[in-house]
Amino acid sequence: MATLVQQGAEAKVYATSFYGRDAIVKERFPKTYRHPDLDKKLTHKRVVQEARCLARCQRAGIDVPALYNVDTYTNVIYMERIAGRTVKLCLLDPETDQAAAVQVATKIGESLAALHAIDIVHGDLTTSNLFLRDSNGSLAIIDFGLSYHSHMIEDKAVDLYVLERAFLSTHPDSQAIFDRILEVYLAHCKQAQKVFAKLEDVRLRGRKRSMVG
């Protein structure tokens, strides 16, 4: 028995079980505005790309949902359903003090450095897609629906920019927390200086777009 837990622009997500394990089923549905043949090809590509990124992260020891099964015929991915809560809920919790928030930021910086070290760009980094496990408190990165493999420094900078905008829009007065993420990222990512330089360019373009409207 599957229960719908989320529906986005790209996919439906169900909670279910997979051979006795709590699981999430992610089903990409057809886009009626696209030609059927093109839609089938693009959807298949996205499913394969997401599964490959998850598998690559798992092999590198990065905490992501365990991949259980991929059905490219029905465009469905079965993966681990993580028990815990999002970083968004953690940081919005009035019981989360500054010390705890800094600890979470440290985990985020380490995880993102590891992610970019294997040239995986998440594509949708928000505090809703960062998950704290109940079992051991580790930080898991979820929802790789827009992820891809890239060596490009700018792609990694955009990843950080998206997360920065998410922090500033969702978590007021969180600049110190995001600065901690960057500090830890710098300590663990060999390309960090180049990424930060490009991040400044991305920020500037973002400000220009905001001014133009």
mmCIF file with all atom_site columns, C-alpha atoms in Angstrom:
data_model
loop_
_atom_site.group_PDB
_atom_site.id
_atom_site.type_symbol
_atom_site.label_atom_id
_atom_site.label_alt_id
_atom_site.label_comp_id
_atom_site.label_asym_id
_atom_site.label_entity_id
_atom_site.label_seq_id
_atom_site.pdbx_PDB_ins_code
_atom_site.Cartn_x
_atom_site.Cartn_y
_atom_site.Cartn_z
_atom_site.occupancy
_atom_site.B_iso_or_equiv
_atom_site.pdbx_formal_charge
_atom_site.auth_seq_id
_atom_site.auth_comp_id
_atom_site.auth_asym_id
_atom_site.auth_atom_id
_atom_site.pdbx_PDB_model_num
ATOM 1   C CA . MET A 1 1   ? 0.000  0.000  0.000   1.00 0.00 ? 1   MET A CA 1
ATOM 2   C CA . ALA A 1 2   ? 1.547  3.280  -1.128  1.00 0.00 ? 2   ALA A CA 1
ATOM 3   C CA . THR A 1 3   ? 0.612  6.668  0.325   1.00 0.00 ? 3   THR A CA 1
ATOM 4   C CA . LEU A 1 4   ? 1.149  9.870  -1.625  1.00 0.00 ? 4   LEU A CA 1
ATOM 5   C CA . VAL A 1 5   ? 3.334  12.191 0.450   1.00 0.00 ? 5   VAL A CA 1
ATOM 6   C CA . GLN A 1 6   ? 4.373  14.791 -2.100  1.00 0.00 ? 6   GLN A CA 1
ATOM 7   C CA . GLN A 1 7   ? 3.659  15.877 -5.651  1.00 0.00 ? 7   GLN A CA 1
ATOM 8   C CA . GLY A 1 8   ? 5.934  18.306 -7.450  1.00 0.00 ? 8   GLY A CA 1
ATOM 9   C CA . ALA A 1 9   ? 6.276  19.548 -11.000 1.00 0.00 ? 9   ALA A CA 1
ATOM 10  C CA . GLU A 1 10  ? 8.398  16.562 -12.000 1.00 0.00 ? 10  GLU A CA 1
ATOM 11  C CA . ALA A 1 11  ? 7.292  13.584 -9.921  1.00 0.00 ? 11  ALA A CA 1
ATOM 12  C CA . LYS A 1 12  ? 5.002  12.042 -7.338  1.00 0.00 ? 12  LYS A CA 1
ATOM 13  C CA . VAL A 1 13  ? 6.522  10.632 -4.158  1.00 0.00 ? 13  VAL A CA 1
ATOM 14  C CA . TYR A 1 14  ? 4.892  7.795  -2.228  1.00 0.00 ? 14  TYR A CA 1
ATOM 15  C CA . ALA A 1 15  ? 5.653  6.186  1.112   1.00 0.00 ? 15  ALA A CA 1
ATOM 16  C CA . THR A 1 16  ? 5.570  2.392  0.942   1.00 0.00 ? 16  THR A CA 1
ATOM 17  C CA . SER A 1 17  ? 7.624  -0.679 1.804   1.00 0.00 ? 17  SER A CA 1
ATOM 18  C CA . PHE A 1 18  ? 10.144 -2.606 -0.271  1.00 0.00 ? 18  PHE A CA 1
ATOM 19  C CA . TYR A 1 19  ? 10.747 -6.199 0.830   1.00 0.00 ? 19  TYR A CA 1
ATOM 20  C CA . GLY A 1 20  ? 10.042 -5.283 4.426   1.00 0.00 ? 20  GLY A CA 1
ATOM 21  C CA . ARG A 1 21  ? 11.987 -2.010 4.447   1.00 0.00 ? 21  ARG A CA 1
ATOM 22  C CA . ASP A 1 22  ? 10.474 1.469  4.724   1.00 0.00 ? 22  ASP A CA 1
ATOM 23  C CA . ALA A 1 23  ? 10.768 2.987  1.282   1.00 0.00 ? 23  ALA A CA 1
ATOM 24  C CA . ILE A 1 24  ? 10.039 5.993  -0.872  1.00 0.00 ? 24  ILE A CA 1
ATOM 25  C CA . VAL A 1 25  ? 8.772  5.515  -4.414  1.00 0.00 ? 25  VAL A CA 1
ATOM 26  C CA . LYS A 1 26  ? 9.507  8.367  -6.788  1.00 0.00 ? 26  LYS A CA 1
ATOM 27  C CA . GLU A 1 27  ? 7.469  8.248  -9.979  1.00 0.00 ? 27  GLU A CA 1
ATOM 28  C CA . ARG A 1 28  ? 8.115  10.659 -12.819 1.00 0.00 ? 28  ARG A CA 1
ATOM 29  C CA . PHE A 1 29  ? 4.927  11.303 -14.771 1.00 0.00 ? 29  PHE A CA 1
ATOM 30  C CA . PRO A 1 30  ? 4.463  12.285 -18.452 1.00 0.00 ? 30  PRO A CA 1
ATOM 31  C CA . LYS A 1 31  ? 4.440  15.965 -19.448 1.00 0.00 ? 31  LYS A CA 1
ATOM 32  C CA . THR A 1 32  ? 1.484  16.445 -21.778 1.00 0.00 ? 32  THR A CA 1
ATOM 33  C CA . TYR A 1 33  ? 2.892  19.692 -23.197 1.00 0.00 ? 33  TYR A CA 1
ATOM 34  C CA . ARG A 1 34  ? 5.855  17.797 -24.727 1.00 0.00 ? 34  ARG A CA 1
ATOM 35  C CA . HIS A 1 35  ? 5.879  15.529 -27.733 1.00 0.00 ? 35  HIS A CA 1
ATOM 36  C CA . PRO A 1 36  ? 5.418  11.960 -26.403 1.00 0.00 ? 36  PRO A CA 1
ATOM 37  C CA . ASP A 1 37  ? 8.651  10.654 -27.914 1.00 0.00 ? 37  ASP A CA 1
ATOM 38  C CA . LEU A 1 38  ? 10.675 13.589 -26.606 1.00 0.00 ? 38  LEU A CA 1
ATOM 39  C CA . ASP A 1 39  ? 9.032  13.344 -23.205 1.00 0.00 ? 39  ASP A CA 1
ATOM 40  C CA . LYS A 1 40  ? 9.798  9.637  -22.965 1.00 0.00 ? 40  LYS A CA 1
ATOM 41  C CA . LYS A 1 41  ? 13.449 10.220 -23.852 1.00 0.00 ? 41  LYS A CA 1
ATOM 42  C CA . LEU A 1 42  ? 13.901 13.135 -21.399 1.00 0.00 ? 42  LEU A CA 1
ATOM 43  C CA . THR A 1 43  ? 12.118 11.362 -18.551 1.00 0.00 ? 43  THR A CA 1
ATOM 44  C CA . HIS A 1 44  ? 14.193 8.229  -19.024 1.00 0.00 ? 44  HIS A CA 1
ATOM 45  C CA . LYS A 1 45  ? 17.361 10.337 -18.984 1.00 0.00 ? 45  LYS A CA 1
ATOM 46  C CA . ARG A 1 46  ? 16.379 12.066 -15.738 1.00 0.00 ? 46  ARG A CA 1
ATOM 47  C CA . VAL A 1 47  ? 15.549 8.782  -13.992 1.00 0.00 ? 47  VAL A CA 1
ATOM 48  C CA . VAL A 1 48  ? 18.862 7.216  -15.004 1.00 0.00 ? 48  VAL A CA 1
ATOM 49  C CA . GLN A 1 49  ? 20.781 10.369 -14.083 1.00 0.00 ? 49  GLN A CA 1
ATOM 50  C CA . GLU A 1 50  ? 19.227 10.573 -10.624 1.00 0.00 ? 50  GLU A CA 1
ATOM 51  C CA . ALA A 1 51  ? 19.896 6.904  -9.922  1.00 0.00 ? 51  ALA A CA 1
ATOM 52  C CA . ARG A 1 52  ? 23.503 7.185  -11.085 1.00 0.00 ? 52  ARG A CA 1
ATOM 53  C CA . CYS A 1 53  ? 24.121 10.218 -8.871  1.00 0.00 ? 53  CYS A CA 1
ATOM 54  C CA . LEU A 1 54  ? 22.686 8.406  -5.845  1.00 0.00 ? 54  LEU A CA 1
ATOM 55  C CA . ALA A 1 55  ? 24.793 5.329  -6.564  1.00 0.00 ? 55  ALA A CA 1
ATOM 56  C CA . ARG A 1 56  ? 27.931 7.437  -7.045  1.00 0.00 ? 56  ARG A CA 1
ATOM 57  C CA . CYS A 1 57  ? 27.323 9.144  -3.676  1.00 0.00 ? 57  CYS A CA 1
ATOM 58  C CA . GLN A 1 58  ? 26.787 5.811  -1.951  1.00 0.00 ? 58  GLN A CA 1
ATOM 59  C CA . ARG A 1 59  ? 30.050 4.439  -3.317  1.00 0.00 ? 59  ARG A CA 1
ATOM 60  C CA . ALA A 1 60  ? 31.845 7.542  -2.040  1.00 0.00 ? 60  ALA A CA 1
ATOM 61  C CA . GLY A 1 61  ? 30.396 7.111  1.449   1.00 0.00 ? 61  GLY A CA 1
ATOM 62  C CA . ILE A 1 62  ? 28.165 10.198 1.263   1.00 0.00 ? 62  ILE A CA 1
ATOM 63  C CA . ASP A 1 63  ? 24.967 9.870  3.277   1.00 0.00 ? 63  ASP A CA 1
ATOM 64  C CA . VAL A 1 64  ? 22.072 9.691  0.799   1.00 0.00 ? 64  VAL A CA 1
ATOM 65  C CA . PRO A 1 65  ? 18.951 7.503  0.682   1.00 0.00 ? 65  PRO A CA 1
ATOM 66  C CA . ALA A 1 66  ? 19.907 3.912  -0.108  1.00 0.00 ? 66  ALA A CA 1
ATOM 67  C CA . LEU A 1 67  ? 18.947 2.991  -3.654  1.00 0.00 ? 67  LEU A CA 1
ATOM 68  C CA . TYR A 1 68  ? 16.726 -0.124 -3.732  1.00 0.00 ? 68  TYR A CA 1
ATOM 69  C CA . ASN A 1 69  ? 15.514 -0.451 -7.311  1.00 0.00 ? 69  ASN A CA 1
ATOM 70  C CA . VAL A 1 70  ? 15.228 1.478  -10.582 1.00 0.00 ? 70  VAL A CA 1
ATOM 71  C CA . ASP A 1 71  ? 12.535 0.745  -13.161 1.00 0.00 ? 71  ASP A CA 1
ATOM 72  C CA . THR A 1 72  ? 13.275 2.701  -16.316 1.00 0.00 ? 72  THR A CA 1
ATOM 73  C CA . TYR A 1 73  ? 10.203 1.259  -18.053 1.00 0.00 ? 73  TYR A CA 1
ATOM 74  C CA . THR A 1 74  ? 7.764  2.868  -15.596 1.00 0.00 ? 74  THR A CA 1
ATOM 75  C CA . ASN A 1 75  ? 10.176 5.679  -14.607 1.00 0.00 ? 75  ASN A CA 1
ATOM 76  C CA . VAL A 1 76  ? 10.118 4.738  -10.944 1.00 0.00 ? 76  VAL A CA 1
ATOM 77  C CA . ILE A 1 77  ? 12.894 4.760  -8.330  1.00 0.00 ? 77  ILE A CA 1
ATOM 78  C CA . TYR A 1 78  ? 12.615 2.879  -5.035  1.00 0.00 ? 78  TYR A CA 1
ATOM 79  C CA . MET A 1 79  ? 14.819 4.215  -2.263  1.00 0.00 ? 79  MET A CA 1
ATOM 80  C CA . GLU A 1 80  ? 15.219 4.314  1.502   1.00 0.00 ? 80  GLU A CA 1
ATOM 81  C CA . ARG A 1 81  ? 12.668 6.250  3.538   1.00 0.00 ? 81  ARG A CA 1
ATOM 82  C CA . ILE A 1 82  ? 14.750 8.074  6.151   1.00 0.00 ? 82  ILE A CA 1
ATOM 83  C CA . ALA A 1 83  ? 13.423 8.520  9.672   1.00 0.00 ? 83  ALA A CA 1
ATOM 84  C CA . GLY A 1 84  ? 14.235 12.002 10.900  1.00 0.00 ? 84  GLY A CA 1
ATOM 85  C CA . ARG A 1 85  ? 13.499 15.618 10.117  1.00 0.00 ? 85  ARG A CA 1
ATOM 86  C CA . THR A 1 86  ? 14.655 18.236 7.659   1.00 0.00 ? 86  THR A CA 1
ATOM 87  C CA . VAL A 1 87  ? 17.269 20.838 8.489   1.00 0.00 ? 87  VAL A CA 1
ATOM 88  C CA . LYS A 1 88  ? 14.547 23.397 7.779   1.00 0.00 ? 88  LYS A CA 1
ATOM 89  C CA . LEU A 1 89  ? 12.416 22.110 10.658  1.00 0.00 ? 89  LEU A CA 1
ATOM 90  C CA . CYS A 1 90  ? 15.467 21.808 12.895  1.00 0.00 ? 90  CYS A CA 1
ATOM 91  C CA . LEU A 1 91  ? 16.533 25.415 12.369  1.00 0.00 ? 91  LEU A CA 1
ATOM 92  C CA . LEU A 1 92  ? 12.970 26.734 12.734  1.00 0.00 ? 92  LEU A CA 1
ATOM 93  C CA . ASP A 1 93  ? 12.578 24.855 16.020  1.00 0.00 ? 93  ASP A CA 1
ATOM 94  C CA . PRO A 1 94  ? 12.838 27.382 18.897  1.00 0.00 ? 94  PRO A CA 1
ATOM 95  C CA . GLU A 1 95  ? 14.559 24.706 20.967  1.00 0.00 ? 95  GLU A CA 1
ATOM 96  C CA . THR A 1 96  ? 17.496 24.595 18.533  1.00 0.00 ? 96  THR A CA 1
ATOM 97  C CA . ASP A 1 97  ? 20.138 26.857 20.086  1.00 0.00 ? 97  ASP A CA 1
ATOM 98  C CA . GLN A 1 98  ? 23.070 28.504 18.327  1.00 0.00 ? 98  GLN A CA 1
ATOM 99  C CA . ALA A 1 99  ? 25.504 25.742 19.259  1.00 0.00 ? 99  ALA A CA 1
ATOM 100 C CA . ALA A 1 100 ? 23.223 23.092 17.747  1.00 0.00 ? 100 ALA A CA 1
ATOM 101 C CA . ALA A 1 101 ? 22.727 25.203 14.610  1.00 0.00 ? 101 ALA A CA 1
ATOM 102 C CA . VAL A 1 102 ? 26.497 25.561 14.174  1.00 0.00 ? 102 VAL A CA 1
ATOM 103 C CA . GLN A 1 103 ? 26.856 21.789 14.540  1.00 0.00 ? 103 GLN A CA 1
ATOM 104 C CA . VAL A 1 104 ? 24.285 21.272 11.779  1.00 0.00 ? 104 VAL A CA 1
ATOM 105 C CA . ALA A 1 105 ? 26.093 23.815 9.592   1.00 0.00 ? 105 ALA A CA 1
ATOM 106 C CA . THR A 1 106 ? 29.337 21.888 10.108  1.00 0.00 ? 106 THR A CA 1
ATOM 107 C CA . LYS A 1 107 ? 27.688 18.696 8.866   1.00 0.00 ? 107 LYS A CA 1
ATOM 108 C CA . ILE A 1 108 ? 26.297 20.516 5.825   1.00 0.00 ? 108 ILE A CA 1
ATOM 109 C CA . GLY A 1 109 ? 29.697 21.961 4.909   1.00 0.00 ? 109 GLY A CA 1
ATOM 110 C CA . GLU A 1 110 ? 31.347 18.549 5.159   1.00 0.00 ? 110 GLU A CA 1
ATOM 111 C CA . SER A 1 111 ? 28.641 16.853 3.098   1.00 0.00 ? 111 SER A CA 1
ATOM 112 C CA . LEU A 1 112 ? 28.675 19.457 0.329   1.00 0.00 ? 112 LEU A CA 1
ATOM 113 C CA . ALA A 1 113 ? 32.467 19.344 0.112   1.00 0.00 ? 113 ALA A CA 1
ATOM 114 C CA . ALA A 1 114 ? 32.301 15.562 -0.273  1.00 0.00 ? 114 ALA A CA 1
ATOM 115 C CA . LEU A 1 115 ? 29.534 15.872 -2.873  1.00 0.00 ? 115 LEU A CA 1
ATOM 116 C CA . HIS A 1 116 ? 31.450 18.351 -5.018  1.00 0.00 ? 116 HIS A CA 1
ATOM 117 C CA . ALA A 1 117 ? 34.685 16.388 -4.605  1.00 0.00 ? 117 ALA A CA 1
ATOM 118 C CA . ILE A 1 118 ? 33.127 13.596 -6.681  1.00 0.00 ? 118 ILE A CA 1
ATOM 119 C CA . ASP A 1 119 ? 31.754 16.151 -9.171  1.00 0.00 ? 119 ASP A CA 1
ATOM 120 C CA . ILE A 1 120 ? 28.094 15.728 -8.273  1.00 0.00 ? 120 ILE A CA 1
ATOM 121 C CA . VAL A 1 121 ? 25.985 18.890 -8.443  1.00 0.00 ? 121 VAL A CA 1
ATOM 122 C CA . HIS A 1 122 ? 22.733 18.574 -6.511  1.00 0.00 ? 122 HIS A CA 1
ATOM 123 C CA . GLY A 1 123 ? 20.797 21.228 -8.400  1.00 0.00 ? 123 GLY A CA 1
ATOM 124 C CA . ASP A 1 124 ? 18.203 21.941 -5.706  1.00 0.00 ? 124 ASP A CA 1
ATOM 125 C CA . LEU A 1 125 ? 19.967 22.518 -2.402  1.00 0.00 ? 125 LEU A CA 1
ATOM 126 C CA . THR A 1 126 ? 17.506 23.772 0.190   1.00 0.00 ? 126 THR A CA 1
ATOM 127 C CA . THR A 1 127 ? 17.153 23.104 3.899   1.00 0.00 ? 127 THR A CA 1
ATOM 128 C CA . SER A 1 128 ? 14.182 20.888 3.010   1.00 0.00 ? 128 SER A CA 1
ATOM 129 C CA . ASN A 1 129 ? 16.488 18.598 1.032   1.00 0.00 ? 129 ASN A CA 1
ATOM 130 C CA . LEU A 1 130 ? 18.951 18.155 3.891   1.00 0.00 ? 130 LEU A CA 1
ATOM 131 C CA . PHE A 1 131 ? 17.808 15.553 6.396   1.00 0.00 ? 131 PHE A CA 1
ATOM 132 C CA . LEU A 1 132 ? 18.949 14.753 9.936   1.00 0.00 ? 132 LEU A CA 1
ATOM 133 C CA . ARG A 1 133 ? 18.611 11.061 10.744  1.00 0.00 ? 133 ARG A CA 1
ATOM 134 C CA . ASP A 1 134 ? 16.914 10.047 13.981  1.00 0.00 ? 134 ASP A CA 1
ATOM 135 C CA . SER A 1 135 ? 19.157 6.989  14.265  1.00 0.00 ? 135 SER A CA 1
ATOM 136 C CA . ASN A 1 136 ? 22.539 8.687  14.573  1.00 0.00 ? 136 ASN A CA 1
ATOM 137 C CA . GLY A 1 137 ? 22.078 12.387 13.867  1.00 0.00 ? 137 GLY A CA 1
ATOM 138 C CA . SER A 1 138 ? 24.028 12.232 10.611  1.00 0.00 ? 138 SER A CA 1
ATOM 139 C CA . LEU A 1 139 ? 23.115 14.524 7.739   1.00 0.00 ? 139 LEU A CA 1
ATOM 140 C CA . ALA A 1 140 ? 21.640 12.940 4.616   1.00 0.00 ? 140 ALA A CA 1
ATOM 141 C CA . ILE A 1 141 ? 21.206 14.756 1.321   1.00 0.00 ? 141 ILE A CA 1
ATOM 142 C CA . ILE A 1 142 ? 17.907 13.877 -0.358  1.00 0.00 ? 142 ILE A CA 1
ATOM 143 C CA . ASP A 1 143 ? 15.994 14.572 -3.593  1.00 0.00 ? 143 ASP A CA 1
ATOM 144 C CA . PHE A 1 144 ? 18.512 14.223 -6.421  1.00 0.00 ? 144 PHE A CA 1
ATOM 145 C CA . GLY A 1 145 ? 15.874 14.851 -9.070  1.00 0.00 ? 145 GLY A CA 1
ATOM 146 C CA . LEU A 1 146 ? 17.841 17.737 -10.604 1.00 0.00 ? 146 LEU A CA 1
ATOM 147 C CA . SER A 1 147 ? 21.314 16.392 -9.897  1.00 0.00 ? 147 SER A CA 1
ATOM 148 C CA . TYR A 1 148 ? 23.999 15.788 -12.500 1.00 0.00 ? 148 TYR A CA 1
ATOM 149 C CA . HIS A 1 149 ? 27.699 15.044 -12.909 1.00 0.00 ? 149 HIS A CA 1
ATOM 150 C CA . SER A 1 150 ? 29.881 18.061 -13.663 1.00 0.00 ? 150 SER A CA 1
ATOM 151 C CA . HIS A 1 151 ? 33.523 19.119 -13.424 1.00 0.00 ? 151 HIS A CA 1
ATOM 152 C CA . MET A 1 152 ? 32.555 22.781 -13.867 1.00 0.00 ? 152 MET A CA 1
ATOM 153 C CA . ILE A 1 153 ? 33.502 25.128 -11.017 1.00 0.00 ? 153 ILE A CA 1
ATOM 154 C CA . GLU A 1 154 ? 30.586 27.422 -11.845 1.00 0.00 ? 154 GLU A CA 1
ATOM 155 C CA . ASP A 1 155 ? 28.051 24.606 -11.460 1.00 0.00 ? 155 ASP A CA 1
ATOM 156 C CA . LYS A 1 156 ? 29.320 23.977 -7.937  1.00 0.00 ? 156 LYS A CA 1
ATOM 157 C CA . ALA A 1 157 ? 29.214 27.696 -7.186  1.00 0.00 ? 157 ALA A CA 1
ATOM 158 C CA . VAL A 1 158 ? 25.598 27.842 -8.340  1.00 0.00 ? 158 VAL A CA 1
ATOM 159 C CA . ASP A 1 159 ? 24.846 24.908 -6.017  1.00 0.00 ? 159 ASP A CA 1
ATOM 160 C CA . LEU A 1 160 ? 26.150 26.970 -3.073  1.00 0.00 ? 160 LEU A CA 1
ATOM 161 C CA . TYR A 1 161 ? 24.305 30.067 -4.282  1.00 0.00 ? 161 TYR A CA 1
ATOM 162 C CA . VAL A 1 162 ? 20.992 28.201 -4.397  1.00 0.00 ? 162 VAL A CA 1
ATOM 163 C CA . LEU A 1 163 ? 21.551 27.031 -0.820  1.00 0.00 ? 163 LEU A CA 1
ATOM 164 C CA . GLU A 1 164 ? 22.525 30.533 0.287   1.00 0.00 ? 164 GLU A CA 1
ATOM 165 C CA . ARG A 1 165 ? 19.320 31.985 -1.175  1.00 0.00 ? 165 ARG A CA 1
ATOM 166 C CA . ALA A 1 166 ? 17.328 29.248 0.531   1.00 0.00 ? 166 ALA A CA 1
ATOM 167 C CA . PHE A 1 167 ? 18.908 30.121 3.870   1.00 0.00 ? 167 PHE A CA 1
ATOM 168 C CA . LEU A 1 168 ? 18.328 33.855 3.526   1.00 0.00 ? 168 LEU A CA 1
ATOM 169 C CA . SER A 1 169 ? 14.702 33.454 2.407   1.00 0.00 ? 169 SER A CA 1
ATOM 170 C CA . THR A 1 170 ? 13.659 30.711 4.840   1.00 0.00 ? 170 THR A CA 1
ATOM 171 C CA . HIS A 1 171 ? 15.822 31.371 7.889   1.00 0.00 ? 171 HIS A CA 1
ATOM 172 C CA . PRO A 1 172 ? 16.095 35.033 8.915   1.00 0.00 ? 172 PRO A CA 1
ATOM 173 C CA . ASP A 1 173 ? 19.369 36.110 10.526  1.00 0.00 ? 173 ASP A CA 1
ATOM 174 C CA . SER A 1 174 ? 21.079 32.899 9.367   1.00 0.00 ? 174 SER A CA 1
ATOM 175 C CA . GLN A 1 175 ? 24.121 34.493 7.713   1.00 0.00 ? 175 GLN A CA 1
ATOM 176 C CA . ALA A 1 176 ? 26.424 33.292 10.513  1.00 0.00 ? 176 ALA A CA 1
ATOM 177 C CA . ILE A 1 177 ? 25.201 29.719 9.995   1.00 0.00 ? 177 ILE A CA 1
ATOM 178 C CA . PHE A 1 178 ? 25.783 29.885 6.253   1.00 0.00 ? 178 PHE A CA 1
ATOM 179 C CA . ASP A 1 179 ? 29.221 31.399 6.842   1.00 0.00 ? 179 ASP A CA 1
ATOM 180 C CA . ARG A 1 180 ? 30.014 28.347 8.976   1.00 0.00 ? 180 ARG A CA 1
ATOM 181 C CA . ILE A 1 181 ? 28.975 26.088 6.091   1.00 0.00 ? 181 ILE A CA 1
ATOM 182 C CA . LEU A 1 182 ? 31.400 27.906 3.789   1.00 0.00 ? 182 LEU A CA 1
ATOM 183 C CA . GLU A 1 183 ? 34.159 27.772 6.417   1.00 0.00 ? 183 GLU A CA 1
ATOM 184 C CA . VAL A 1 184 ? 33.864 23.993 6.716   1.00 0.00 ? 184 VAL A CA 1
ATOM 185 C CA . TYR A 1 185 ? 33.494 23.598 2.936   1.00 0.00 ? 185 TYR A CA 1
ATOM 186 C CA . LEU A 1 186 ? 36.767 25.514 2.533   1.00 0.00 ? 186 LEU A CA 1
ATOM 187 C CA . ALA A 1 187 ? 38.522 23.195 4.970   1.00 0.00 ? 187 ALA A CA 1
ATOM 188 C CA . HIS A 1 188 ? 37.380 20.035 3.170   1.00 0.00 ? 188 HIS A CA 1
ATOM 189 C CA . CYS A 1 189 ? 37.161 20.913 -0.536  1.00 0.00 ? 189 CYS A CA 1
ATOM 190 C CA . LYS A 1 190 ? 40.364 21.300 -2.565  1.00 0.00 ? 190 LYS A CA 1
ATOM 191 C CA . GLN A 1 191 ? 38.584 23.440 -5.161  1.00 0.00 ? 191 GLN A CA 1
ATOM 192 C CA . ALA A 1 192 ? 36.918 25.701 -2.582  1.00 0.00 ? 192 ALA A CA 1
ATOM 193 C CA . GLN A 1 193 ? 38.889 28.863 -3.385  1.00 0.00 ? 193 GLN A CA 1
ATOM 194 C CA . LYS A 1 194 ? 37.986 28.596 -7.082  1.00 0.00 ? 194 LYS A CA 1
ATOM 195 C CA . VAL A 1 195 ? 34.368 27.823 -6.209  1.00 0.00 ? 195 VAL A CA 1
ATOM 196 C CA . PHE A 1 196 ? 34.182 30.838 -3.877  1.00 0.00 ? 196 PHE A CA 1
ATOM 197 C CA . ALA A 1 197 ? 35.628 33.146 -6.546  1.00 0.00 ? 197 ALA A CA 1
ATOM 198 C CA . LYS A 1 198 ? 32.980 31.969 -8.984  1.00 0.00 ? 198 LYS A CA 1
ATOM 199 C CA . LEU A 1 199 ? 30.328 32.252 -6.260  1.00 0.00 ? 199 LEU A CA 1
ATOM 200 C CA . GLU A 1 200 ? 31.010 36.002 -6.117  1.00 0.00 ? 200 GLU A CA 1
ATOM 201 C CA . ASP A 1 201 ? 30.321 36.219 -9.859  1.00 0.00 ? 201 ASP A CA 1
ATOM 202 C CA . VAL A 1 202 ? 27.094 34.257 -9.460  1.00 0.00 ? 202 VAL A CA 1
ATOM 203 C CA . ARG A 1 203 ? 25.992 36.523 -6.601  1.00 0.00 ? 203 ARG A CA 1
ATOM 204 C CA . LEU A 1 204 ? 26.669 39.596 -8.724  1.00 0.00 ? 204 LEU A CA 1
ATOM 205 C CA . ARG A 1 205 ? 24.584 38.233 -11.587 1.00 0.00 ? 205 ARG A CA 1
ATOM 206 C CA . GLY A 1 206 ? 21.823 37.428 -9.109  1.00 0.00 ? 206 GLY A CA 1
ATOM 207 C CA . ARG A 1 207 ? 21.815 40.991 -7.781  1.00 0.00 ? 207 ARG A CA 1
ATOM 208 C CA . LYS A 1 208 ? 21.731 42.415 -11.300 1.00 0.00 ? 208 LYS A CA 1
ATOM 209 C CA . ARG A 1 209 ? 18.737 40.243 -12.171 1.00 0.00 ? 209 ARG A CA 1
ATOM 210 C CA . SER A 1 210 ? 16.958 41.424 -9.024  1.00 0.00 ? 210 SER A CA 1
ATOM 211 C CA . MET A 1 211 ? 17.601 45.093 -9.932  1.00 0.00 ? 211 MET A CA 1
ATOM 212 C CA . VAL A 1 212 ? 16.331 44.600 -13.474 1.00 0.00 ? 212 VAL A CA 1
ATOM 213 C CA . GLY A 1 213 ? 13.338 42.654 -12.205 1.00 0.00 ? 213 GLY A CA 1
#
